[in-house]
Short mmCIF file of C-alpha atoms and ligand atoms in Angstrom, two decimals:
data_model
loop_
_atom_site.label_atom_id
_atom_site.label_comp_id
_atom_site.label_asym_id
_atom_site.label_seq_id
_atom_site.Cartn_x
_atom_site.Cartn_y
_atom_site.Cartn_z
CA UNK A 178 0.00 0.00 0.00
CA UNK A 179 1.24 3.45 -0.90
CA UNK A 180 0.37 6.59 1.02
CA UNK A 181 0.74 10.23 0.09
CA UNK A 182 1.57 12.42 3.10
CA UNK A 183 1.17 16.16 2.65
CA UNK A 184 3.18 18.11 5.15
CA UNK A 185 4.09 21.46 6.52
CA UNK A 186 6.22 22.10 9.62
CA UNK A 187 7.44 18.53 9.77
CA UNK A 188 6.69 17.77 13.42
CA UNK A 189 3.65 15.47 13.34
CA UNK A 190 4.04 14.23 9.79
CA UNK A 191 7.61 13.04 10.31
CA UNK A 192 6.57 10.85 13.26
CA UNK A 193 3.60 9.52 11.29
CA UNK A 194 5.84 8.68 8.32
CA UNK A 195 8.11 6.66 10.63
CA UNK A 196 5.15 4.65 11.94
CA UNK A 197 3.74 4.19 8.42
CA UNK A 198 7.03 2.82 7.11
CA UNK A 199 7.44 0.53 10.13
CA UNK A 200 3.89 -0.74 9.49
CA UNK A 201 4.85 -1.70 5.93
CA UNK A 202 3.50 1.24 3.93
CA UNK A 203 5.37 2.88 1.09
CA UNK A 204 5.33 6.62 1.60
CA UNK A 205 5.47 9.60 -0.74
CA UNK A 206 5.82 12.95 1.03
CA UNK A 207 5.08 16.35 -0.44
CA UNK A 208 6.14 19.40 1.55
CA UNK A 209 7.65 22.67 0.31
CA UNK A 210 9.86 22.72 3.44
CA UNK A 211 9.09 26.39 4.00
CA UNK A 212 8.98 25.46 7.69
CA UNK A 213 11.15 22.38 7.77
CA UNK A 214 14.54 20.92 7.04
CA UNK A 215 15.51 18.31 4.46
CA UNK A 216 17.62 16.50 7.09
CA UNK A 217 14.40 15.12 8.53
CA UNK A 218 14.31 12.61 5.65
CA UNK A 219 17.77 11.32 6.66
CA UNK A 220 16.58 11.00 10.23
CA UNK A 221 13.48 9.07 9.13
CA UNK A 222 15.74 6.76 7.13
CA UNK A 223 18.01 6.32 10.14
CA UNK A 224 15.08 5.16 12.29
CA UNK A 225 13.26 3.03 9.69
CA UNK A 226 16.17 1.92 7.44
CA UNK A 227 14.02 2.99 4.50
CA UNK A 228 14.03 6.28 2.66
CA UNK A 229 10.60 7.68 1.82
CA UNK A 230 10.07 9.35 -1.55
CA UNK A 231 10.18 13.08 -0.98
CA UNK A 232 8.83 15.81 -3.29
CA UNK A 233 9.84 19.29 -2.19
CA UNK A 234 6.94 21.34 -3.51
CA UNK A 235 3.75 23.07 -2.45
CA UNK A 236 1.02 20.44 -2.17
CA UNK A 237 -1.53 23.02 -3.32
CA UNK A 238 0.03 22.89 -6.79
CA UNK A 239 -2.25 20.64 -8.84
CA UNK A 240 0.33 20.15 -11.63
CA UNK A 241 2.79 18.63 -9.17
CA UNK A 242 0.07 16.60 -7.50
CA UNK A 243 -1.03 15.24 -10.90
CA UNK A 244 2.52 14.16 -11.57
CA UNK A 245 2.66 12.37 -8.22
CA UNK A 246 -0.62 10.56 -8.86
CA UNK A 247 0.56 9.60 -12.37
CA UNK A 248 3.87 8.26 -11.08
CA UNK A 249 2.58 6.47 -8.00
CA UNK A 250 -0.32 4.20 -7.32
CA UNK A 251 -1.57 6.01 -4.22
CA UNK A 252 -4.05 4.15 -1.99
CA UNK A 253 -4.65 6.84 0.59
CA UNK A 254 -3.70 10.36 1.62
CA UNK A 255 -2.85 11.75 5.04
CA UNK A 256 -3.35 15.48 4.80
CA UNK A 257 -1.28 17.48 7.32
CA UNK A 258 -0.32 20.43 5.14
CA UNK A 259 -1.78 23.49 6.84
CA UNK A 260 -0.50 26.57 8.59
CA UNK A 261 -1.16 26.22 12.31
CA UNK A 262 -0.33 29.33 14.31
CA UNK A 263 -3.34 30.91 15.97
CA UNK A 264 -1.72 34.35 16.39
CA UNK A 265 -0.36 34.44 12.84
CA UNK A 266 -3.79 33.51 11.48
CA UNK A 267 -5.32 36.55 13.19
CA UNK A 268 -2.70 38.84 11.60
CA UNK A 269 -2.90 37.32 8.12
CA UNK A 270 -6.19 35.44 7.72
CA UNK A 271 -6.03 35.35 3.92
CA UNK A 272 -2.76 33.43 3.99
CA UNK A 273 -4.57 30.85 6.12
CA UNK A 274 -7.71 30.71 3.96
CA UNK A 275 -5.57 30.46 0.85
CA UNK A 276 -3.05 27.90 2.01
CA UNK A 277 -5.30 25.72 4.15
CA UNK A 278 -8.66 25.84 2.39
CA UNK A 279 -7.60 26.42 -1.19
CA UNK A 280 -4.76 23.91 -0.78
CA UNK A 281 -7.23 21.28 0.47
CA UNK A 282 -9.59 21.92 -2.46
CA UNK A 283 -6.74 21.51 -4.95
CA UNK A 284 -5.62 18.31 -3.27
CA UNK A 285 -9.12 16.79 -3.23
CA UNK A 286 -9.85 17.81 -6.83
CA UNK A 287 -6.63 16.35 -8.15
CA UNK A 288 -6.80 13.18 -6.04
CA UNK A 289 -10.35 12.47 -7.18
CA UNK A 290 -9.33 12.89 -10.83
CA UNK A 291 -7.00 9.96 -10.20
CA UNK A 292 -9.57 7.99 -8.18
CA UNK A 293 -7.71 8.33 -4.91
CA UNK A 294 -10.56 8.39 -2.41
CA UNK A 295 -9.21 7.65 1.07
CA UNK A 296 -8.29 10.65 3.20
CA UNK A 297 -7.12 11.01 6.78
CA UNK A 298 -7.29 14.63 7.84
CA UNK A 299 -5.23 16.12 10.63
CA UNK A 300 -7.91 18.17 12.37
CA UNK A 301 -8.03 19.84 15.74
CA UNK A 302 -10.27 20.23 18.73
CA UNK A 303 -10.20 23.92 17.85
CA UNK A 304 -13.27 23.09 15.68
CA UNK A 305 -15.39 22.60 18.83
CA UNK A 306 -17.57 25.52 19.79
CA UNK A 307 -16.04 26.30 23.18
CA UNK A 308 -19.03 28.47 24.13
CA UNK A 309 -21.42 25.52 23.75
CA UNK A 310 -19.20 22.54 24.44
CA UNK A 311 -16.98 21.79 27.43
CA UNK A 312 -14.56 19.18 28.75
CA UNK A 313 -14.51 16.28 28.39
CA UNK A 314 -15.18 17.00 24.72
CA UNK A 315 -16.72 14.23 22.66
CA UNK A 316 -17.27 13.97 18.93
CA UNK A 317 -21.01 14.74 19.10
CA UNK A 318 -20.48 18.16 20.67
CA UNK A 319 -21.24 21.31 18.65
CA UNK A 320 -18.59 22.64 16.30
CA UNK A 321 -18.22 26.01 14.54
CA UNK A 322 -18.08 29.29 16.48
CA UNK A 323 -14.30 29.06 16.07
CA UNK A 324 -12.14 31.59 17.89
CA UNK A 325 -9.68 32.49 15.13
CA UNK A 326 -9.03 32.11 11.35
CA UNK A 327 -6.82 29.06 11.95
CA UNK A 328 -9.74 27.31 13.67
CA UNK A 329 -12.08 28.44 10.92
CA UNK A 330 -9.90 26.86 8.25
CA UNK A 331 -9.83 23.54 10.14
CA UNK A 332 -13.62 23.66 10.47
CA UNK A 333 -14.11 24.46 6.77
CA UNK A 334 -11.66 21.74 5.71
CA UNK A 335 -13.63 19.21 7.78
CA UNK A 336 -16.83 20.40 6.09
CA UNK A 337 -15.28 19.95 2.64
CA UNK A 338 -14.45 16.33 3.48
CA UNK A 339 -17.93 15.88 4.95
CA UNK A 340 -19.64 17.21 1.81
CA UNK A 341 -17.50 15.11 -0.48
CA UNK A 342 -18.10 11.98 1.55
CA UNK A 343 -21.86 12.65 1.73
CA UNK A 344 -21.87 12.76 -2.05
CA UNK A 345 -19.81 9.57 -2.14
CA UNK A 346 -16.81 11.20 -3.74
CA UNK A 347 -14.44 10.13 -1.03
CA UNK A 348 -14.04 8.54 2.40
CA UNK A 349 -12.63 10.73 5.12
CA UNK A 350 -11.54 10.24 8.68
CA UNK A 351 -11.05 13.41 10.73
CA UNK A 352 -8.62 13.06 13.63
CA UNK A 353 -9.14 15.86 16.13
CA UNK A 354 -6.25 16.50 18.48
CA UNK A 355 -5.17 19.53 20.41
CA UNK A 356 -1.85 19.46 22.26
CA UNK A 357 0.60 16.96 20.75
CA UNK A 358 3.89 16.95 22.66
CA UNK A 359 7.12 14.97 22.82
CA UNK A 360 9.08 13.33 20.07
CA UNK A 361 10.39 9.99 18.84
CA UNK A 362 11.90 7.99 21.76
CA UNK A 363 15.20 7.74 19.83
CA UNK A 364 15.53 11.54 19.98
CA UNK A 365 16.34 11.57 16.23
CA UNK A 366 13.26 13.55 15.23
CA UNK A 367 11.26 16.03 17.26
CA UNK A 368 9.78 19.49 17.34
CA UNK A 369 12.10 22.27 16.27
CA UNK A 370 9.98 25.09 14.90
CA UNK A 371 11.61 27.49 12.45
CA UNK A 372 9.76 30.41 14.05
CA UNK A 373 9.77 31.15 17.81
CA UNK A 374 7.44 28.60 19.45
CA UNK A 375 4.33 29.65 21.33
CA UNK A 376 3.18 26.26 22.63
CA UNK A 377 3.86 25.45 26.26
CA UNK A 378 6.39 22.59 26.19
CA UNK A 379 8.75 24.09 23.56
CA UNK A 380 8.62 27.40 25.43
CA UNK A 381 9.42 25.69 28.75
CA UNK A 382 12.44 24.00 27.16
CA UNK A 383 13.61 27.28 25.65
CA UNK A 384 13.48 28.86 29.10
CA UNK A 385 15.29 25.87 30.61
CA UNK A 386 18.09 25.96 28.03
CA UNK A 387 18.50 29.73 28.13
CA UNK A 388 17.12 30.37 24.65
CA UNK A 389 14.65 32.72 26.31
CA UNK A 390 14.88 34.52 29.62
CA UNK A 391 11.88 32.81 31.22
CA UNK A 392 8.54 31.16 30.69
CA UNK A 393 5.56 33.46 31.13
CA UNK A 394 2.77 31.51 32.82
CA UNK A 395 -0.49 32.96 31.56
CA UNK A 396 -2.50 33.22 34.77
CA UNK A 397 -2.65 31.23 38.01
CA UNK A 398 -6.03 32.44 39.18
CA UNK A 399 -8.19 29.96 37.27
CA UNK A 400 -10.67 27.74 39.06
CA UNK A 401 -8.42 24.68 38.83
CA UNK A 402 -6.56 22.79 41.62
CA UNK A 403 -3.36 24.87 41.23
CA UNK A 404 -4.89 27.89 39.48
CA UNK A 405 -3.25 27.26 36.07
CA UNK A 406 -4.99 26.00 32.91
CA UNK A 407 -5.52 22.32 32.25
CA UNK A 408 -4.83 20.71 28.85
CA UNK A 409 -4.90 17.23 27.36
CA UNK A 410 -1.30 16.79 26.17
CA UNK A 411 -0.82 13.70 24.01
CA UNK A 412 2.47 12.13 22.96
CA UNK A 413 3.17 12.71 19.27
CA UNK A 414 3.89 8.96 18.83
CA UNK A 415 0.34 8.21 19.93
CA UNK A 416 -0.93 10.79 17.45
CA UNK A 417 1.22 9.20 14.73
CA UNK A 418 -0.06 5.70 15.56
CA UNK A 419 -3.64 6.95 15.46
CA UNK A 420 -3.10 8.08 11.85
CA UNK A 421 -1.76 4.66 10.86
CA UNK A 422 -4.58 2.78 12.60
CA UNK A 423 -7.25 5.06 11.13
CA UNK A 424 -5.77 4.65 7.66
CA UNK A 425 -5.84 0.87 8.00
CA UNK A 426 -9.50 1.04 9.04
CA UNK A 427 -10.34 3.30 6.14
CA UNK A 428 -8.56 1.14 3.58
CA UNK A 429 -10.25 -1.98 4.99
CA UNK A 430 -13.63 -0.15 4.80
CA UNK A 431 -13.94 -0.89 8.52
CA UNK A 432 -15.22 2.61 9.32
CA UNK A 433 -17.89 4.77 7.74
CA UNK A 434 -17.29 7.09 4.80
CA UNK A 435 -17.05 10.07 7.18
CA UNK A 436 -15.72 9.45 10.67
CA UNK A 437 -14.58 11.90 13.32
CA UNK A 438 -12.35 10.70 16.17
CA UNK A 439 -10.85 12.56 19.12
CA UNK A 440 -7.22 11.64 19.62
CA UNK A 441 -6.68 12.63 23.24
CA UNK A 442 -5.75 11.00 26.54
CA UNK A 443 -8.62 12.14 28.81
CA UNK A 444 -5.94 13.11 31.36
CA UNK A 445 -5.63 16.84 32.01
CA UNK A 446 -2.27 18.33 33.04
CA UNK A 447 -1.85 21.85 34.38
CA UNK A 448 0.82 24.36 33.37
CA UNK A 449 2.27 24.13 36.87
CA UNK A 450 2.37 20.32 36.71
CA UNK A 451 4.14 20.52 33.36
CA UNK A 452 6.81 22.82 34.82
CA UNK A 453 7.35 20.43 37.74
CA UNK A 454 7.55 17.45 35.43
CA UNK A 455 10.19 19.11 33.24
CA UNK A 456 12.22 20.09 36.33
CA UNK A 457 11.94 16.57 37.68
CA UNK A 458 13.01 14.88 34.44
CA UNK A 459 15.84 17.27 33.59
CA UNK A 460 16.95 18.09 37.13
CA UNK A 461 17.13 21.72 36.05
CA UNK A 462 15.20 24.81 37.06
CA UNK A 463 12.68 26.37 34.68
CA UNK A 464 12.75 30.14 35.20
CA UNK A 465 9.20 31.44 35.07
CA UNK A 466 6.96 34.32 36.01
CA UNK A 467 3.21 34.36 36.38
CA UNK A 468 1.62 37.07 34.24
CA UNK A 469 -1.88 38.05 33.09
CA UNK A 470 -4.16 35.48 31.49
CA UNK A 471 -3.70 35.08 27.73
CA UNK A 472 -6.57 36.32 25.57
CA UNK A 473 -8.82 33.57 24.31
CA UNK A 474 -7.38 30.86 26.60
CA UNK A 475 -9.82 28.22 27.76
CA UNK A 476 -9.46 27.16 31.40
CA UNK A 477 -9.82 23.41 30.91
CA UNK A 478 -9.60 21.37 27.72
CA UNK A 479 -9.53 17.60 27.71
CA UNK A 480 -11.26 14.98 25.66
CA UNK A 481 -13.40 11.90 25.93
CA UNK A 482 -11.54 9.07 24.19
CA UNK A 483 -14.22 6.35 24.20
CA UNK A 484 -14.75 6.46 20.46
CA UNK A 485 -11.01 6.23 19.73
CA UNK A 486 -10.85 3.18 21.98
CA UNK A 487 -13.85 1.63 20.25
CA UNK A 488 -12.80 2.33 16.68
CA UNK A 489 -9.03 2.14 16.89
CA UNK A 490 -8.97 -0.26 19.86
CA UNK A 491 -6.31 1.64 21.63
CA UNK A 492 -5.66 4.43 24.07
CA UNK A 493 -2.50 6.44 24.55
CA UNK A 494 0.58 4.26 25.10
CA UNK A 495 2.84 7.05 26.34
CA UNK A 496 2.51 9.44 29.27
CA UNK A 497 3.18 13.17 29.35
CA UNK A 498 6.26 12.39 31.41
CA UNK A 499 7.50 10.15 28.55
CA UNK A 500 6.92 13.09 26.20
CA UNK A 501 9.02 15.35 28.42
CA UNK A 502 11.82 12.76 28.69
CA UNK A 503 11.89 12.15 24.92
CA UNK A 504 11.92 15.89 24.20
CA UNK A 505 14.84 16.32 26.58
CA UNK A 506 16.72 13.57 24.75
CA UNK A 507 16.01 15.24 21.40
CA UNK A 508 17.24 18.60 22.70
CA UNK A 509 20.42 17.15 24.19
CA UNK A 510 21.28 15.19 21.03
CA UNK A 511 22.16 17.10 17.90
CA UNK A 512 19.05 18.97 16.86
CA UNK A 513 17.83 19.32 13.31
C1 UD1 B 71 -3.00 26.07 21.05
C2 UD1 B 71 -4.03 26.54 20.06
C3 UD1 B 71 -4.68 25.34 19.42
C4 UD1 B 71 -3.66 24.38 18.81
C5 UD1 B 71 -2.69 23.97 19.92
C6 UD1 B 71 -1.61 23.04 19.44
C7 UD1 B 71 -4.80 28.65 21.05
C8 UD1 B 71 -5.97 29.39 21.60
N1 UD1 B 71 -5.01 27.38 20.70
O1 UD1 B 71 -3.67 25.42 22.12
O2 UD1 B 71 -5.59 25.78 18.44
O3 UD1 B 71 -4.29 23.25 18.29
O4 UD1 B 71 -2.09 25.15 20.47
O5 UD1 B 71 -0.70 23.72 18.61
O6 UD1 B 71 -3.73 29.17 20.93
N2 UD1 B 71 1.01 28.67 28.24
C9 UD1 B 71 1.70 29.50 29.11
N3 UD1 B 71 2.80 30.13 28.64
C10 UD1 B 71 3.26 29.99 27.37
C11 UD1 B 71 2.55 29.14 26.48
C12 UD1 B 71 1.42 28.50 26.96
O7 UD1 B 71 1.32 29.66 30.26
O8 UD1 B 71 4.26 30.62 26.98
C13 UD1 B 71 -0.19 27.98 28.72
C14 UD1 B 71 -1.45 28.45 28.02
O9 UD1 B 71 -2.04 29.50 28.71
C15 UD1 B 71 -2.30 27.18 28.06
C16 UD1 B 71 -1.29 26.03 28.05
O10 UD1 B 71 -0.05 26.61 28.42
O11 UD1 B 71 -3.00 27.12 29.26
C17 UD1 B 71 -1.15 25.40 26.69
O12 UD1 B 71 -0.92 26.42 25.73
P1 UD1 B 71 -0.49 26.09 24.23
O13 UD1 B 71 0.63 25.13 24.22
O14 UD1 B 71 -0.31 27.39 23.53
O15 UD1 B 71 -1.72 25.31 23.62
P2 UD1 B 71 -3.28 25.70 23.61
O16 UD1 B 71 -3.51 27.11 23.90
O17 UD1 B 71 -3.97 24.71 24.46
#
């Protein structure tokens, strides 16, 4: 079986490609590497002993996609390619609409011309309407009412797959996750954003390693046990495995033509707990200061994982502490 993986900012896709190859899939990757590094392919080869086919181009370019579909007998597509910074999307919404939505339309149009019908979409719990739904989130809860253009594009992309599956054009499985953390246990691949990170764990590690003066903790006056926000952090290897398992189900026609699954752990961790965990694992101090709450932050976000267990027959294999330990290994080894 051959899979096309569309990527941007190689963090989650690189881990998924490793698990795909180790599960016996042939992989073709398309990513323009505007937010990544070519060395990641060497690292994937080092872990899997196989080199995936890599096309360095924008996956919204239908001419290049056509060429890929002509040259390769693709059985399914895992679509990661999307910009993903909330703040950036508020400053430049059209870049997000264009890249994420238009790119998805081009991909679907071209794939369907070549009768490639199986899609796994890397979605996000940002599609839930936080004003009408609350933790633990489950897949039946209301969506839309997104808080930013990034969330809007994820919602619209899900709707495109929903429409197309309703009209029997394709089969789509939407994997909704929120806070993937950690990296491959070998430490060979991990998260190394090309722009300054804004997510909690990378920021904590930057503060710990002196790449920034300190971590700013956005509020400790929430109605939670230690006053800081709670999130459902999931190890990126569990997220990667979920893509492989969902793809197998889709290719075996073991799930419906349009399926939505939360890929979470159901275990909330607070910002304060995360700081303690990092200090405990690394035996180093994280310099931090508590500041005002961040605009648009939800107090508590964690997910119900019953459906994932039922459909994919698995729950998370790794803990948040594993994610911290693996990230520390990645940072200490030579980074990409
Ligand atoms: C954010 C995005 C979400 C995206 C997810 C994964 C928003 C509103 N949501 O989620 O759409 O899917 O990242 O990329 O941005 N924190 C600090 N100091 C920091 C950074 C974070 O205290 O410097 C706190 C935040 O207040 C929050 C928690 O850490 O309580 C997690 O924040 P973050 O990693 O940015 O993820 P989310 O906001 O949950």
